[in-house]
mmCIF file with all atom_site columns, C-alpha atoms in Angstrom:
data_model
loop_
_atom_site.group_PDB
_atom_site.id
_atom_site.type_symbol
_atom_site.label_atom_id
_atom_site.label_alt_id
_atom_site.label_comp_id
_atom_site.label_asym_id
_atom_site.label_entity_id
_atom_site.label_seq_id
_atom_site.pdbx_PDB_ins_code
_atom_site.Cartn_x
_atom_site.Cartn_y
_atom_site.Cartn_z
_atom_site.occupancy
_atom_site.B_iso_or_equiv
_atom_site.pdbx_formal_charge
_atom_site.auth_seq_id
_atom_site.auth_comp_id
_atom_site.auth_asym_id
_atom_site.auth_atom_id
_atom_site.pdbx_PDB_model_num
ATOM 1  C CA . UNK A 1 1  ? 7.255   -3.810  -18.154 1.00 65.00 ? 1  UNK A CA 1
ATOM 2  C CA . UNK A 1 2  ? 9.123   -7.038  -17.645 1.00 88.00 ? 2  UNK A CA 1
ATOM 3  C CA . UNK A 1 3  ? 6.546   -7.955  -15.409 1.00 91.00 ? 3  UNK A CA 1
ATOM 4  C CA . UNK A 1 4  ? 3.251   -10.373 -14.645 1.00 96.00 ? 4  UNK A CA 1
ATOM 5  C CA . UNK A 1 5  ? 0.015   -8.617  -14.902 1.00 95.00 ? 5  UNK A CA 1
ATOM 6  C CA . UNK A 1 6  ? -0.555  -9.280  -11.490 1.00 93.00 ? 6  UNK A CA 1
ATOM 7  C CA . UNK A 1 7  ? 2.608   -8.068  -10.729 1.00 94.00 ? 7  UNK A CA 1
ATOM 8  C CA . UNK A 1 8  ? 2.408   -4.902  -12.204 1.00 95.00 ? 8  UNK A CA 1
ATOM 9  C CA . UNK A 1 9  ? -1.447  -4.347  -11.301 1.00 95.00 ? 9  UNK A CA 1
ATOM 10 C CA . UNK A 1 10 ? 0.125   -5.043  -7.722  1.00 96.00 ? 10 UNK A CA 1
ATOM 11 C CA . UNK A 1 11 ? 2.595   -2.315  -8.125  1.00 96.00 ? 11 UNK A CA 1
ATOM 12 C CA . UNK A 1 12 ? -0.011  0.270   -9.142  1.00 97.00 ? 12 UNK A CA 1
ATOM 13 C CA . UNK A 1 13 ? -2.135  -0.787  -5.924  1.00 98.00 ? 13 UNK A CA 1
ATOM 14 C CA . UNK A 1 14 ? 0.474   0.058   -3.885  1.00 98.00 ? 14 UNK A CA 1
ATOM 15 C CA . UNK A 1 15 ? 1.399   3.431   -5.762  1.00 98.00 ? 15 UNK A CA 1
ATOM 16 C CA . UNK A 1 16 ? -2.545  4.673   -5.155  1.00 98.00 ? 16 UNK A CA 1
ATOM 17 C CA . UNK A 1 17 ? -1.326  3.325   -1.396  1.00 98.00 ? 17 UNK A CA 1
ATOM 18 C CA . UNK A 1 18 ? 1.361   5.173   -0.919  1.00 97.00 ? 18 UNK A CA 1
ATOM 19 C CA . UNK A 1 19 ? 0.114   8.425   -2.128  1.00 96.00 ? 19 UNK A CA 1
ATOM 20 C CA . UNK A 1 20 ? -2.651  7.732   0.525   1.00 97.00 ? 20 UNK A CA 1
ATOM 21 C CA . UNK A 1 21 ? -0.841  7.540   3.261   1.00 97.00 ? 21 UNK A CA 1
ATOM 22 C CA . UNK A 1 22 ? 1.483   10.298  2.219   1.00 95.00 ? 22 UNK A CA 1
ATOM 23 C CA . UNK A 1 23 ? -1.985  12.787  1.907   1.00 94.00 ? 23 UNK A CA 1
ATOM 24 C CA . UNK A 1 24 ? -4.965  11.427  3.506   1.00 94.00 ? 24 UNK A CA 1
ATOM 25 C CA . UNK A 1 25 ? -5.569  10.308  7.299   1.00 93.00 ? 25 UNK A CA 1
ATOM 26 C CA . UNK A 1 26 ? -7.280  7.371   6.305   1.00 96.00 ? 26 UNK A CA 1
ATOM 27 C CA . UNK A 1 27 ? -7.050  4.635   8.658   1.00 96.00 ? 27 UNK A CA 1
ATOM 28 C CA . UNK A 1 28 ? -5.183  1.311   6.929   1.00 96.00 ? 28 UNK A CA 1
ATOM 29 C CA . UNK A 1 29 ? -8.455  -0.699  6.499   1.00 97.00 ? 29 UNK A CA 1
ATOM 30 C CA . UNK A 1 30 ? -9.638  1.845   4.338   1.00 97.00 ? 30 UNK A CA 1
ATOM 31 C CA . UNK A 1 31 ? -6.776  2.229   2.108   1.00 97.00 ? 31 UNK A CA 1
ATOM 32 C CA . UNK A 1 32 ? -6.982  -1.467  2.051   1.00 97.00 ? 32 UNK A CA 1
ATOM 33 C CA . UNK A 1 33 ? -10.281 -1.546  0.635   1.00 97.00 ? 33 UNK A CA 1
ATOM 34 C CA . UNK A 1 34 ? -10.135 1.600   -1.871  1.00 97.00 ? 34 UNK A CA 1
ATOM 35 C CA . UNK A 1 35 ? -6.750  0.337   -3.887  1.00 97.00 ? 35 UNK A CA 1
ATOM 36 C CA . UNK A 1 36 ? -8.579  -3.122  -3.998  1.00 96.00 ? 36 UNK A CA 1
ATOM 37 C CA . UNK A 1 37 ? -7.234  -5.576  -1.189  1.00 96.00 ? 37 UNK A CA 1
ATOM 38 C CA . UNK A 1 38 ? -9.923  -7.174  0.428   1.00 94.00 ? 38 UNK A CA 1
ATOM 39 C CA . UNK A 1 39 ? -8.139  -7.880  3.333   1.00 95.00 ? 39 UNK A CA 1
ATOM 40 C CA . UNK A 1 40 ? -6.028  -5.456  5.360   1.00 95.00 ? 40 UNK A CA 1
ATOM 41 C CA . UNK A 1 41 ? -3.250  -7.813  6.658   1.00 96.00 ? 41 UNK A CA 1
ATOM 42 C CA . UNK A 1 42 ? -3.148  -9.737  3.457   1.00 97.00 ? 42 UNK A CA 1
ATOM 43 C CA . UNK A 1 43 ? -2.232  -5.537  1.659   1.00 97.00 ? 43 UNK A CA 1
ATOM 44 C CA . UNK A 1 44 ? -0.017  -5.128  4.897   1.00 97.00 ? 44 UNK A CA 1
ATOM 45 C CA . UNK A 1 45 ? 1.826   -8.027  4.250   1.00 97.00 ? 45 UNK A CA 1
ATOM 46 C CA . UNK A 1 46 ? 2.261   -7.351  0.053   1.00 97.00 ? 46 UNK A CA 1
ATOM 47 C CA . UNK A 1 47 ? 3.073   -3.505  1.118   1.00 98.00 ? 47 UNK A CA 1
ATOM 48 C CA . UNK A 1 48 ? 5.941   -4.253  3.395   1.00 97.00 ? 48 UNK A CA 1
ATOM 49 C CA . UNK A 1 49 ? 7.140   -7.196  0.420   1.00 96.00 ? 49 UNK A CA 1
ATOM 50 C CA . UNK A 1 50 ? 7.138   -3.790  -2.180  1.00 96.00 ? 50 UNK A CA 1
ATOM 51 C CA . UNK A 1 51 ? 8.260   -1.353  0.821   1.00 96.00 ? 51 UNK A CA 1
ATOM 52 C CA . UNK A 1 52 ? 10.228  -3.095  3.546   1.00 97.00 ? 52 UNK A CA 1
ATOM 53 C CA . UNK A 1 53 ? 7.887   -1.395  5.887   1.00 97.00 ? 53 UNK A CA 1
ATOM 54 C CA . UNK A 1 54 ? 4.493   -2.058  6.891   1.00 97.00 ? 54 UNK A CA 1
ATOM 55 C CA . UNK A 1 55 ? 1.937   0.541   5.876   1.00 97.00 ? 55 UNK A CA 1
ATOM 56 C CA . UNK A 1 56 ? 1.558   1.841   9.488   1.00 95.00 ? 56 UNK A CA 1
ATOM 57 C CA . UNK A 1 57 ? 5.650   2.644   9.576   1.00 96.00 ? 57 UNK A CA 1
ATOM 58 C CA . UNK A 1 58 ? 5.642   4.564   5.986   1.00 97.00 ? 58 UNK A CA 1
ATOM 59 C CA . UNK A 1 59 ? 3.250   6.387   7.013   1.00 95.00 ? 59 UNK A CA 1
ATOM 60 C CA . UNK A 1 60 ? 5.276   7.263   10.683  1.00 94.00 ? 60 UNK A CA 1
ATOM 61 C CA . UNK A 1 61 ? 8.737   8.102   8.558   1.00 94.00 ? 61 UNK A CA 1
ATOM 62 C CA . UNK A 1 62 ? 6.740   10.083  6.455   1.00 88.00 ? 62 UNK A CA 1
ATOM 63 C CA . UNK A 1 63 ? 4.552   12.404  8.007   1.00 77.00 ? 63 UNK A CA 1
ATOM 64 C CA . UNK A 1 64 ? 5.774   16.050  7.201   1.00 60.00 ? 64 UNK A CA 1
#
């Protein structure tokens, strides 16, 4: 993969978090929690590192 562990465990976290906020209403807390980030800001902050967006702004340009 050319990548850490961490790195690439970090990726697939925010895969499962993407598709969630594509599909579900969940509020970002909960997303958080259920792709394994403790802490919401600490997952905002790592999303919009993967992204360039924080959770809350994918999810605005992507509502269909």
């Amino acid at each position: 993969t050319g990548t850490t562990p961490l790195q690439y465990q970090m990726r697939l976290r925010i895969a499962d978090a993407v598709m969630m906020l594509r599909s579900t209403e969940k509020c970002l807390a909960d997303i958080a929690y259920e792709t394994g980030f403790s802490d919401s800001n600490y997952f905002s902050s790592v999303f919009r590192r993967h992204c360039g967006m924080t959770p809350g702004e994918y999810r605005r340009q992507n509502i269909h």
